[in-house]
Coordinates of C-alpha atoms and ligand atoms in Angstrom, one line a residue:
M142 CA -52.2 20.0 39.1
K143 CA -54.4 23.2 38.7
T144 CA -54.0 24.7 35.2
K145 CA -53.1 28.3 35.1
P146 CA -55.7 30.6 33.5
E147 CA -55.0 32.0 30.0
K148 CA -54.0 35.7 30.1
I149 CA -53.6 38.1 27.1
Y150 CA -51.5 41.2 27.2
D151 CA -51.1 43.9 24.6
G152 CA -47.9 45.6 23.4
L153 CA -46.2 46.8 20.3
G154 CA -45.9 44.1 17.6
V155 CA -42.5 45.0 16.2
S156 CA -41.5 41.8 14.5
P157 CA -44.2 39.9 12.6
G158 CA -45.0 36.2 12.9
I159 CA -46.2 33.9 15.6
G160 CA -43.9 32.2 18.1
F161 CA -44.9 29.3 20.4
G162 CA -42.8 28.4 23.3
V163 CA -41.9 28.3 26.9
V164 CA -41.1 31.4 29.0
H165 CA -37.5 32.0 29.9
V166 CA -37.3 35.0 32.1
R167 CA -34.1 36.9 31.4
D168 CA -32.4 37.9 34.7
A169 CA -33.7 34.8 36.5
G170 CA -31.6 31.7 37.0
S171 CA -28.1 31.8 38.3
L172 CA -25.1 32.0 36.1
E173 CA -22.4 29.4 35.9
I174 CA -19.4 30.7 37.7
A175 CA -15.9 29.5 37.1
E176 CA -13.2 29.9 39.8
Y177 CA -9.6 30.3 38.9
P178 CA -6.5 31.6 40.8
I179 CA -4.7 34.7 39.7
S180 CA -1.1 35.7 40.3
A181 CA -0.3 38.4 42.9
D182 CA 0.8 40.7 40.0
D183 CA -2.6 40.4 38.4
I184 CA -4.6 41.4 41.5
P185 CA -4.7 45.1 40.6
N186 CA -5.9 44.3 37.1
E187 CA -8.5 42.0 38.4
I188 CA -9.8 44.7 40.8
S189 CA -9.9 47.2 37.9
R190 CA -11.8 44.6 35.7
F191 CA -14.3 44.3 38.5
R192 CA -14.6 48.1 38.9
E193 CA -15.2 48.5 35.2
A194 CA -18.1 46.0 35.4
L195 CA -19.3 47.8 38.4
D196 CA -19.3 51.2 36.5
L197 CA -21.1 49.6 33.5
S198 CA -23.7 48.1 35.8
L199 CA -24.3 51.5 37.4
S200 CA -24.7 53.2 34.1
Q201 CA -27.1 50.5 32.9
L202 CA -29.2 50.9 36.1
E203 CA -29.2 54.7 35.7
D204 CA -30.3 54.3 32.2
L205 CA -33.1 52.0 33.2
K206 CA -34.1 54.4 35.9
H207 CA -34.2 57.2 33.3
K208 CA -36.4 55.2 31.0
S209 CA -38.7 54.0 33.9
R210 CA -39.7 57.7 34.5
T211 CA -41.9 57.5 31.4
L212 CA -44.0 54.7 33.0
P213 CA -47.3 55.5 34.7
E214 CA -46.7 57.3 38.0
A215 CA -47.2 54.3 40.4
A216 CA -45.1 52.0 38.3
A217 CA -42.4 54.6 37.8
E218 CA -42.3 55.1 41.6
E219 CA -42.1 51.5 42.4
L220 CA -39.5 50.7 39.8
G221 CA -37.6 53.8 40.8
F222 CA -37.3 52.6 44.5
M223 CA -36.1 49.2 43.4
L224 CA -33.5 50.7 41.0
D225 CA -32.3 53.2 43.6
A226 CA -31.8 50.3 46.0
N227 CA -29.8 48.5 43.4
I228 CA -27.7 51.5 42.6
H229 CA -27.0 52.1 46.3
M230 CA -25.8 48.5 46.7
L231 CA -23.2 49.1 43.9
K232 CA -21.9 52.3 45.4
G233 CA -19.3 51.2 48.0
S234 CA -21.6 48.9 50.0
R235 CA -20.4 45.9 52.0
L236 CA -21.0 43.7 49.0
V237 CA -18.6 45.8 46.9
R238 CA -16.0 46.1 49.6
G239 CA -16.3 42.4 50.3
I240 CA -15.6 41.5 46.7
E241 CA -12.5 43.6 46.4
A242 CA -11.2 42.3 49.7
Y243 CA -11.8 38.7 48.5
I244 CA -9.9 39.3 45.2
Q245 CA -7.1 40.8 47.2
D246 CA -6.9 38.3 50.0
H247 CA -7.6 35.0 48.1
A248 CA -6.1 35.9 44.7
I249 CA -9.0 34.5 42.8
N250 CA -11.0 35.9 39.9
A251 CA -13.6 38.5 40.3
E252 CA -16.5 36.3 39.3
A253 CA -15.8 33.7 42.1
S254 CA -15.1 36.5 44.6
I255 CA -18.6 37.9 43.9
Q256 CA -20.0 34.5 44.6
Y257 CA -18.2 34.2 47.9
A258 CA -19.1 37.7 49.1
L259 CA -22.7 37.1 48.1
N260 CA -22.9 33.8 50.0
Q261 CA -21.5 35.5 53.1
I262 CA -24.2 38.2 53.0
V263 CA -27.0 35.8 52.2
K264 CA -26.0 33.5 55.1
G265 CA -26.4 36.5 57.5
F266 CA -29.9 37.1 56.1
Q267 CA -31.0 33.6 56.4
S268 CA -30.7 33.6 60.2
L269 CA -33.5 36.2 60.2
D270 CA -37.0 35.1 59.4
D271 CA -38.4 38.3 57.9
A272 CA -40.2 38.9 54.6
Y273 CA -38.7 42.3 54.0
I274 CA -35.2 41.0 54.5
A275 CA -36.0 38.1 52.2
S276 CA -36.9 40.6 49.4
R277 CA -33.6 42.5 50.0
Q278 CA -31.8 39.2 49.5
S279 CA -33.3 38.8 46.0
D280 CA -32.2 42.4 45.2
I281 CA -28.7 41.6 46.1
H282 CA -28.7 38.5 43.9
Q283 CA -30.1 40.6 41.0
V284 CA -27.4 43.2 41.4
A285 CA -24.6 40.6 41.7
E286 CA -25.9 38.9 38.5
R287 CA -25.8 42.1 36.6
V288 CA -22.2 42.7 37.6
L289 CA -21.4 39.1 36.7
R290 CA -22.9 39.5 33.2
N291 CA -20.9 42.7 32.7
L292 CA -17.7 41.0 33.6
G293 CA -17.8 38.9 30.5
N294 CA -20.0 37.5 27.8
S295 CA -22.2 35.8 30.3
A296 CA -25.3 36.9 28.3
L297 CA -23.9 34.9 25.4
T298 CA -23.4 31.9 27.6
A299 CA -26.8 32.2 29.1
Q300 CA -28.5 32.5 25.7
Q301 CA -26.5 29.7 24.1
E302 CA -27.8 27.4 26.8
L303 CA -31.4 28.2 26.0
Q304 CA -33.6 25.2 25.2
Q305 CA -35.3 25.1 21.8
N306 CA -38.6 27.1 21.6
S307 CA -37.6 29.5 24.4
V308 CA -39.5 32.8 24.6
L309 CA -37.4 35.4 26.3
I310 CA -39.1 37.8 28.6
A311 CA -37.2 40.8 30.1
D312 CA -37.6 44.3 31.2
E313 CA -35.4 45.4 28.4
L314 CA -33.2 43.8 25.8
T315 CA -30.5 45.9 24.1
P316 CA -29.6 45.5 20.4
A317 CA -26.4 43.8 21.6
D318 CA -28.5 41.2 23.6
T319 CA -30.7 40.6 20.6
A320 CA -27.6 40.1 18.4
L321 CA -26.8 37.1 20.5
M322 CA -30.2 35.4 19.9
H323 CA -30.4 32.4 17.7
P324 CA -33.7 31.8 15.9
E325 CA -33.2 28.1 16.4
S326 CA -33.6 28.4 20.1
V327 CA -35.5 31.6 20.6
S328 CA -39.0 31.5 19.1
G329 CA -40.0 34.9 20.3
F330 CA -39.4 37.6 22.9
C331 CA -41.2 40.2 24.8
T332 CA -40.1 43.2 26.9
A333 CA -41.5 46.0 29.0
L334 CA -39.5 48.7 27.4
G335 CA -38.6 49.4 23.7
G336 CA -40.0 51.1 20.7
P337 CA -40.9 49.9 17.2
E338 CA -37.9 51.3 15.3
S339 CA -35.4 50.6 18.1
H340 CA -32.4 48.5 16.9
T341 CA -33.7 45.7 19.1
A342 CA -36.8 45.7 17.0
I343 CA -34.8 45.9 13.8
M344 CA -32.6 43.0 14.9
A345 CA -35.7 40.9 15.7
R346 CA -37.1 41.5 12.2
A347 CA -33.7 40.7 10.7
L348 CA -33.5 37.4 12.5
G349 CA -37.2 36.6 11.8
I350 CA -37.9 36.3 15.5
P351 CA -41.5 37.4 16.4
A352 CA -41.4 40.1 19.1
V353 CA -43.7 42.3 21.2
L354 CA -42.2 45.2 23.1
G355 CA -43.7 47.7 25.5
V356 CA -45.8 45.3 27.6
P357 CA -46.1 47.1 31.0
H358 CA -44.9 45.0 34.0
I359 CA -44.5 41.9 31.8
L360 CA -42.2 40.3 34.4
R361 CA -45.0 40.2 36.9
H362 CA -47.3 38.3 34.6
V363 CA -45.1 35.3 33.7
S364 CA -42.9 32.7 35.3
N365 CA -40.2 30.5 34.0
G366 CA -41.8 27.4 32.3
D367 CA -45.2 29.0 31.4
K368 CA -46.5 28.3 28.0
I369 CA -46.7 31.4 25.8
I370 CA -47.6 32.6 22.3
I371 CA -46.0 35.7 20.9
D372 CA -48.1 37.3 18.1
G373 CA -45.6 39.8 16.7
T374 CA -48.0 40.8 13.9
H375 CA -50.7 42.1 16.2
G376 CA -48.7 43.0 19.3
K377 CA -50.2 40.4 21.6
I378 CA -48.9 37.8 24.0
I379 CA -50.9 35.0 25.3
V380 CA -49.7 33.4 28.6
N381 CA -50.8 29.8 29.3
P382 CA -53.0 29.6 26.2
T383 CA -55.9 27.2 26.2
D384 CA -55.9 24.3 23.7
A385 CA -58.5 26.2 21.7
T386 CA -56.4 29.4 21.5
T387 CA -53.3 27.4 20.6
L388 CA -55.2 25.8 17.7
I389 CA -56.4 29.2 16.4
Y390 CA -52.8 30.5 16.5
Q391 CA -51.4 27.4 14.8
Q392 CA -53.8 28.0 12.0
K393 CA -52.8 31.6 11.7
S394 CA -49.1 30.6 11.7
L395 CA -49.8 28.1 8.9
K396 CA -51.4 30.7 6.8
I397 CA -48.4 33.0 7.1
K398 CA -46.1 30.2 6.2
Q399 CA -48.1 29.3 3.1
K400 CA -48.1 32.9 2.0
L401 CA -44.4 33.1 2.4
L402 CA -43.9 29.9 0.4
R403 CA -45.9 31.4 -2.4
L404 CA -43.8 34.6 -2.3
H405 CA -40.6 32.6 -2.4
Q406 CA -41.7 31.4 -5.8
L407 CA -41.0 34.9 -7.0
H408 CA -37.3 34.4 -6.2
E409 CA -36.0 34.3 -9.7
R410 CA -38.2 37.3 -10.9
Q411 CA -36.9 40.8 -10.9
A412 CA -38.8 43.6 -9.2
I413 CA -40.4 45.4 -12.1
T414 CA -43.6 47.5 -12.0
R415 CA -46.4 46.6 -14.4
D416 CA -45.3 49.6 -16.5
G417 CA -41.7 48.4 -16.7
V418 CA -39.7 50.3 -14.0
K419 CA -37.0 48.1 -12.5
I420 CA -36.5 48.5 -8.8
G421 CA -33.3 47.3 -7.0
L422 CA -34.0 45.3 -3.8
M423 CA -31.1 45.0 -1.5
A424 CA -30.7 43.9 2.1
N425 CA -29.7 45.5 5.4
V426 CA -27.4 43.2 7.3
E427 CA -26.2 43.3 10.9
L428 CA -24.7 39.9 11.5
P429 CA -22.9 37.3 9.3
I430 CA -25.7 34.8 9.9
E431 CA -28.1 37.0 7.9
V432 CA -26.2 36.6 4.7
A433 CA -27.8 33.3 3.9
L434 CA -31.2 35.0 4.3
V435 CA -30.2 37.7 1.7
Q436 CA -29.5 34.9 -0.8
Q437 CA -32.7 32.9 0.1
N438 CA -34.8 36.0 -0.3
G439 CA -33.3 37.1 -3.6
G440 CA -31.5 40.3 -2.4
E441 CA -29.5 42.0 -5.2
G442 CA -26.7 43.2 -2.9
I443 CA -26.2 44.6 0.6
G444 CA -27.5 48.2 0.8
L445 CA -26.5 48.7 4.4
L446 CA -24.1 46.7 6.5
R447 CA -24.4 48.0 10.1
S448 CA -20.7 47.5 11.0
E449 CA -21.3 48.5 14.6
F450 CA -22.6 45.1 15.5
M451 CA -19.0 43.9 15.2
Y452 CA -18.2 46.1 18.1
M453 CA -20.8 44.8 20.5
N454 CA -20.6 42.0 23.0
R455 CA -16.8 42.3 23.3
D456 CA -14.4 44.1 25.6
T457 CA -12.0 45.4 22.9
L458 CA -12.3 47.0 19.5
P459 CA -12.2 44.7 16.6
D460 CA -8.9 45.0 14.8
E461 CA -8.1 45.3 11.1
H462 CA -7.8 41.6 10.6
D463 CA -11.1 40.7 12.3
Q464 CA -12.9 43.3 10.2
Y465 CA -11.2 42.3 7.0
E466 CA -12.1 38.7 7.5
S467 CA -15.8 39.6 8.2
F468 CA -16.0 41.8 5.1
K469 CA -14.3 39.2 2.9
V470 CA -16.7 36.5 3.9
L471 CA -19.6 38.8 3.2
L472 CA -18.3 39.9 -0.3
Q473 CA -17.5 36.3 -1.2
A474 CA -21.0 35.2 -0.2
M475 CA -22.5 38.0 -2.3
D476 CA -20.6 36.8 -5.3
G477 CA -20.1 40.0 -7.2
Q478 CA -23.1 41.8 -6.0
P479 CA -22.4 45.2 -4.3
V480 CA -21.9 45.5 -0.6
T481 CA -22.3 48.9 1.1
I482 CA -20.4 49.0 4.4
R483 CA -21.5 51.7 6.8
T484 CA -18.6 52.9 9.0
L485 CA -19.1 52.6 12.8
D486 CA -22.5 54.0 13.9
I487 CA -22.2 53.3 17.6
G488 CA -24.2 55.6 19.8
G489 CA -27.7 56.1 21.1
E490 CA -29.0 52.6 22.1
K491 CA -26.2 50.9 20.3
T492 CA -23.4 50.8 22.8
A493 CA -20.0 49.1 22.9
R494 CA -18.2 48.4 26.1
S495 CA -14.9 49.3 24.5
L496 CA -16.0 52.9 23.8
I497 CA -18.2 53.7 26.8
E498 CA -15.2 54.6 29.0
D499 CA -13.9 57.2 26.4
F500 CA -17.2 58.8 25.6
G501 CA -19.4 58.2 28.6
D502 CA -22.9 59.7 28.4
S503 CA -22.2 61.5 25.1
I504 CA -22.1 58.2 23.3
C505 CA -25.5 57.2 24.7
S506 CA -27.2 60.5 23.7
P507 CA -28.8 60.6 20.3
L508 CA -27.5 64.1 20.0
G509 CA -24.0 63.3 21.2
M510 CA -20.8 61.8 20.1
R511 CA -22.0 59.2 17.6
G512 CA -21.8 58.1 14.0
I513 CA -19.3 60.0 11.8
R514 CA -18.6 62.5 14.6
L515 CA -17.1 59.7 16.8
S516 CA -15.1 58.4 13.9
L517 CA -13.6 61.8 13.1
H518 CA -12.9 62.3 16.7
R519 CA -11.1 58.9 16.9
P520 CA -9.6 58.7 13.4
D521 CA -7.7 55.6 14.5
I522 CA -11.0 53.7 14.6
L523 CA -12.0 55.1 11.1
E524 CA -8.6 54.3 9.7
T525 CA -8.7 50.7 10.9
Q526 CA -12.1 50.3 9.2
Y527 CA -10.9 51.9 6.0
R528 CA -7.8 49.6 5.9
A529 CA -10.0 46.5 6.4
I530 CA -12.5 47.8 3.7
L531 CA -9.7 48.6 1.2
R532 CA -8.2 45.1 1.6
A533 CA -11.6 43.5 1.3
A534 CA -12.3 45.4 -1.9
A535 CA -10.2 42.8 -3.7
H536 CA -13.1 40.3 -3.2
G537 CA -16.0 42.3 -4.7
P538 CA -17.6 45.7 -5.3
I539 CA -17.8 47.7 -2.2
R540 CA -19.2 51.1 -1.2
I541 CA -18.4 53.1 1.9
L542 CA -21.3 54.8 3.7
L543 CA -20.9 57.4 6.4
P544 CA -23.5 57.6 9.2
M545 CA -25.0 60.7 10.9
V546 CA -23.5 63.1 8.4
T547 CA -24.6 66.7 9.1
T548 CA -22.1 68.9 7.2
T549 CA -20.1 68.8 4.0
D550 CA -17.1 69.0 6.2
D551 CA -17.9 65.5 7.7
V552 CA -17.6 64.1 4.2
T553 CA -14.6 66.0 3.0
K554 CA -12.7 65.1 6.2
A555 CA -13.7 61.5 5.9
R556 CA -12.6 61.4 2.3
R557 CA -9.2 63.0 3.1
I558 CA -8.6 60.3 5.7
L559 CA -9.6 57.6 3.1
K560 CA -7.1 58.9 0.6
D561 CA -4.4 59.2 3.2
V562 CA -5.0 55.6 4.3
A563 CA -4.9 54.4 0.7
T564 CA -1.6 56.2 0.1
R565 CA 0.0 54.7 3.2
M566 CA -1.2 51.2 2.3
R567 CA 0.2 51.5 -1.2
A568 CA 3.5 52.7 0.3
E569 CA 3.5 49.6 2.5
G570 CA 3.0 47.5 -0.7
Q571 CA -0.6 46.5 0.0
T572 CA -3.0 46.1 -2.9
V573 CA -5.5 48.9 -2.9
P574 CA -8.0 49.4 -5.8
E575 CA -6.8 52.1 -8.3
T576 CA -10.2 53.8 -8.0
L577 CA -11.2 54.1 -4.4
P578 CA -14.6 52.8 -3.4
P579 CA -17.5 55.3 -3.7
L580 CA -18.0 57.3 -0.5
G581 CA -21.6 58.2 0.4
A582 CA -23.6 59.7 3.2
M583 CA -26.6 58.6 5.1
I584 CA -29.2 61.3 5.0
E585 CA -30.8 60.8 8.3
V586 CA -30.5 64.2 10.0
P587 CA -33.0 66.9 9.0
G588 CA -30.1 69.4 8.5
A589 CA -28.4 67.0 6.1
A590 CA -31.6 66.5 4.1
L591 CA -32.1 70.3 3.9
A592 CA -28.5 70.7 2.8
A593 CA -28.8 67.7 0.4
D594 CA -27.9 69.9 -2.6
S595 CA -24.6 70.9 -1.2
L596 CA -23.9 67.4 0.2
A597 CA -24.6 65.9 -3.2
Q598 CA -21.6 67.8 -4.6
V599 CA -19.2 66.1 -2.2
C600 CA -20.8 62.6 -2.0
D601 CA -20.7 59.8 -4.5
F602 CA -24.1 58.5 -3.4
F603 CA -26.8 59.0 -0.8
A604 CA -28.7 56.5 1.4
I605 CA -31.7 57.9 3.2
G606 CA -32.0 56.7 6.8
S607 CA -35.7 57.3 7.4
N608 CA -35.5 55.8 10.9
D609 CA -33.4 58.5 12.4
L610 CA -34.7 61.1 9.9
T611 CA -38.2 60.5 11.4
M612 CA -36.9 60.5 15.0
Y613 CA -35.0 63.8 14.6
T614 CA -37.5 65.6 12.5
L615 CA -40.4 64.8 14.9
A616 CA -38.3 64.9 18.1
T617 CA -39.6 61.4 18.9
D618 CA -37.3 58.7 20.3
R619 CA -37.6 55.7 18.0
A620 CA -36.8 53.4 20.9
D621 CA -39.3 54.7 23.4
E622 CA -42.6 52.8 23.5
K623 CA -44.4 55.7 25.2
V624 CA -44.1 57.9 22.2
A625 CA -44.4 55.2 19.5
H626 CA -47.8 56.7 18.4
L627 CA -46.0 60.0 17.6
Y628 CA -43.3 58.3 15.5
Q629 CA -44.9 59.0 12.0
P630 CA -42.8 58.5 8.9
L631 CA -45.8 59.8 7.0
H632 CA -45.6 63.2 8.6
P633 CA -45.5 65.7 5.8
A634 CA -42.2 67.2 7.2
V635 CA -40.5 63.8 6.8
L636 CA -41.9 63.3 3.3
R637 CA -40.7 66.7 2.2
L638 CA -37.2 66.0 3.4
I639 CA -37.2 62.7 1.6
Q640 CA -38.5 64.3 -1.6
F641 CA -36.0 67.2 -1.3
T642 CA -33.1 64.7 -0.9
T643 CA -34.3 62.6 -3.8
Q644 CA -34.5 65.6 -6.1
A645 CA -31.0 66.8 -5.0
A646 CA -29.5 63.4 -5.9
A647 CA -31.2 63.5 -9.3
K648 CA -30.0 67.1 -10.0
Y649 CA -26.4 66.2 -9.2
N650 CA -26.7 62.8 -10.8
I651 CA -25.6 60.6 -7.9
P652 CA -27.2 57.3 -7.0
I653 CA -29.7 57.3 -4.1
S654 CA -31.3 54.5 -2.1
I655 CA -33.4 54.3 1.1
C656 CA -32.5 51.9 3.9
G657 CA -34.7 52.9 6.8
E658 CA -37.5 50.5 7.9
I659 CA -40.1 52.1 5.6
A660 CA -38.2 50.6 2.6
G661 CA -39.2 47.1 3.9
N662 CA -42.8 47.9 4.6
P663 CA -45.2 47.4 1.7
I664 CA -47.4 50.2 2.9
Y665 CA -44.8 52.7 1.8
T666 CA -43.5 51.1 -1.4
G667 CA -45.8 53.0 -3.8
L668 CA -44.9 56.3 -2.1
L669 CA -41.2 55.7 -2.4
I670 CA -41.3 54.7 -6.0
G671 CA -43.7 57.5 -6.8
M672 CA -41.1 59.9 -5.3
G673 CA -38.5 58.6 -7.7
L674 CA -36.5 56.1 -5.5
R675 CA -35.3 53.1 -7.5
D676 CA -33.2 51.3 -4.9
L677 CA -34.6 50.0 -1.6
S678 CA -32.7 48.3 1.1
M679 CA -34.4 46.4 3.9
G680 CA -34.3 43.4 6.3
A681 CA -33.8 40.4 4.0
S682 CA -37.0 38.7 5.0
N683 CA -39.1 41.7 3.7
I684 CA -37.7 41.4 0.2
P685 CA -40.4 39.0 -1.1
W686 CA -43.2 41.0 0.3
I687 CA -41.9 44.2 -1.3
K688 CA -41.3 42.5 -4.6
D689 CA -44.9 41.2 -4.7
R690 CA -46.1 44.7 -4.1
I691 CA -43.9 46.1 -6.9
L692 CA -45.1 43.5 -9.4
H693 CA -48.6 44.7 -8.9
M694 CA -48.2 48.4 -9.2
D695 CA -47.7 51.1 -11.9
E696 CA -45.1 53.7 -11.4
E697 CA -47.3 56.3 -13.3
T698 CA -50.2 55.8 -10.9
E699 CA -47.8 56.1 -7.9
K700 CA -46.3 59.3 -9.2
R701 CA -49.8 60.9 -9.6
R702 CA -50.6 59.7 -6.0
V703 CA -47.4 61.3 -4.7
N704 CA -48.3 64.6 -6.3
Q705 CA -51.6 64.5 -4.4
I706 CA -50.0 63.4 -1.2
M707 CA -47.4 66.2 -1.2
Q708 CA -50.3 68.7 -1.1
E709 CA -51.6 67.2 2.1
T710 CA -50.8 68.4 5.6
D711 CA -52.2 65.6 7.7
S712 CA -50.5 62.2 8.2
R713 CA -53.8 60.4 8.6
R714 CA -55.1 61.7 5.3
I715 CA -51.8 60.7 3.7
A716 CA -52.2 57.2 5.1
M717 CA -55.7 57.0 3.7
L718 CA -54.5 58.0 0.3
L719 CA -51.8 55.4 0.4
S720 CA -54.2 52.6 1.3
E721 CA -56.4 53.4 -1.7
N722 CA -55.7 51.1 -4.6
Ligands
LIG259 C1 -31.8 54.9 9.7 O1 -31.6 55.7 10.6 O2 -32.9 54.9 8.9 C2 -30.9 53.8 9.4 C3 -31.0 53.0 8.4 O3 -29.9 53.6 10.3 P1 -30.1 52.9 11.7 O4 -31.4 52.3 11.7 O5 -29.0 51.9 11.9 O6 -29.9 54.0 12.6
LIG260 MG1 -29.6 55.8 11.5

């Protein structure tokens, strides 16, 4: 058999490390379809379940089309035609009518009806020997698969069935898709779309899965079964590597593992600078499986629990019991160390099927109905979270963090609801802590940072979210690979906002931490400590690297360097100053 030539492609290395494996193209391969009868009474429900999946598929395709516009002209045009054809098929075509008729006439579930309608159309095509028609056939399959996935947790099933050492390749993977990956079977992934601070990238780092995003036309360059190496540190993928290349990468991977092993020996040591300043290192957590990593890496608590991940990959909202159980497990695992639970921060790229219908496009807009705005608009959701948190407080120290705060009103309203919930729970005879958990605000909107002195008077603590703060200050989408080069946390405007917030917290004597991605990147550690931050929260696997950096620095030197940096107006010059030892 002829060996395929080695090919190397560049992209954005968003999750470090080297993954070796076999290509698994996401979107290829047919899904397992179960067929079951439904009662005559359930037929209208089944049809509306199908329509919901249809609407979701349409909005995903529209979204993809929107993103594809940022590709180079020829690619945008080509992808645009394909997506238009897919959208057209979902808008009342014969396929859609056929599926609804099938559910109605045969009283079987939507998934099986899709399969039958699809087979009918494909049979018609097969009688014609025409290349163009053949390509339409694969379009129809693709569209049907999307609707099938949206009917249930097929993505989950598909990923659970992955062989060990699979490397997932896709046009795009959402944070919800990434949350379903298991590091034991997925040794890396690569997509055409996605930016370095997207939640997909953050999830990859949290799970320790090497990832490269933003590789143009990646689906054209690989086939299922190809051997592949993902170099998430340098943003390279090597398809069908030669033996010599594989050996080089095996050696690189070994070096990284050896360094990690050395760093893990620091486990028992506290993070203290050479001149004696103690820095608290906590973890950002999205999924329960990460808690073990927090312990392994010596995290001193959870500085950010992104509770929105509990709302993804399901059709209904999690209830009080579900949430209480998850929080309890987390608090028990942390064994007395503090856990900061951020209330629902759905919105932007983080979507939940159960909320899309209510909020539509606004929930997908970074400037729309998201974070605390959504919770105040739907107090039932916030109240359920509060109830679960207040019950869980019996199992360990807890703090409540509000996302996307912009005004003092956001905090006072959220606090009033917290007090009301506690009063009601006490009246019901539930145990609620006498002193309610501290209520803090994420400072991640420039307006909130500039108003930090007034916010500090209504908040019990601050957590700086440098990811969104950078995005909103520089008007640069953190999830868009095309503007990744403009996403600059070292921009003087971002640094001034961080400094102003830190000073406001000091003036009003409230605790402050930082939980954006810069907290877990050793390049920024000196800067943050020199600015006066004493608590950093990051992906658990970054903790040893940051501890190592802190053990080798002096706070005094960093303070002096920050004084110099804050006079600078150019991010490149700031980066240079930071890299000088
Ligand atoms: C941030 O914006 O910096 C942050 C920590 O929140 P998230 O990344 O979840 O938006
Ligand atoms: Mg944020």
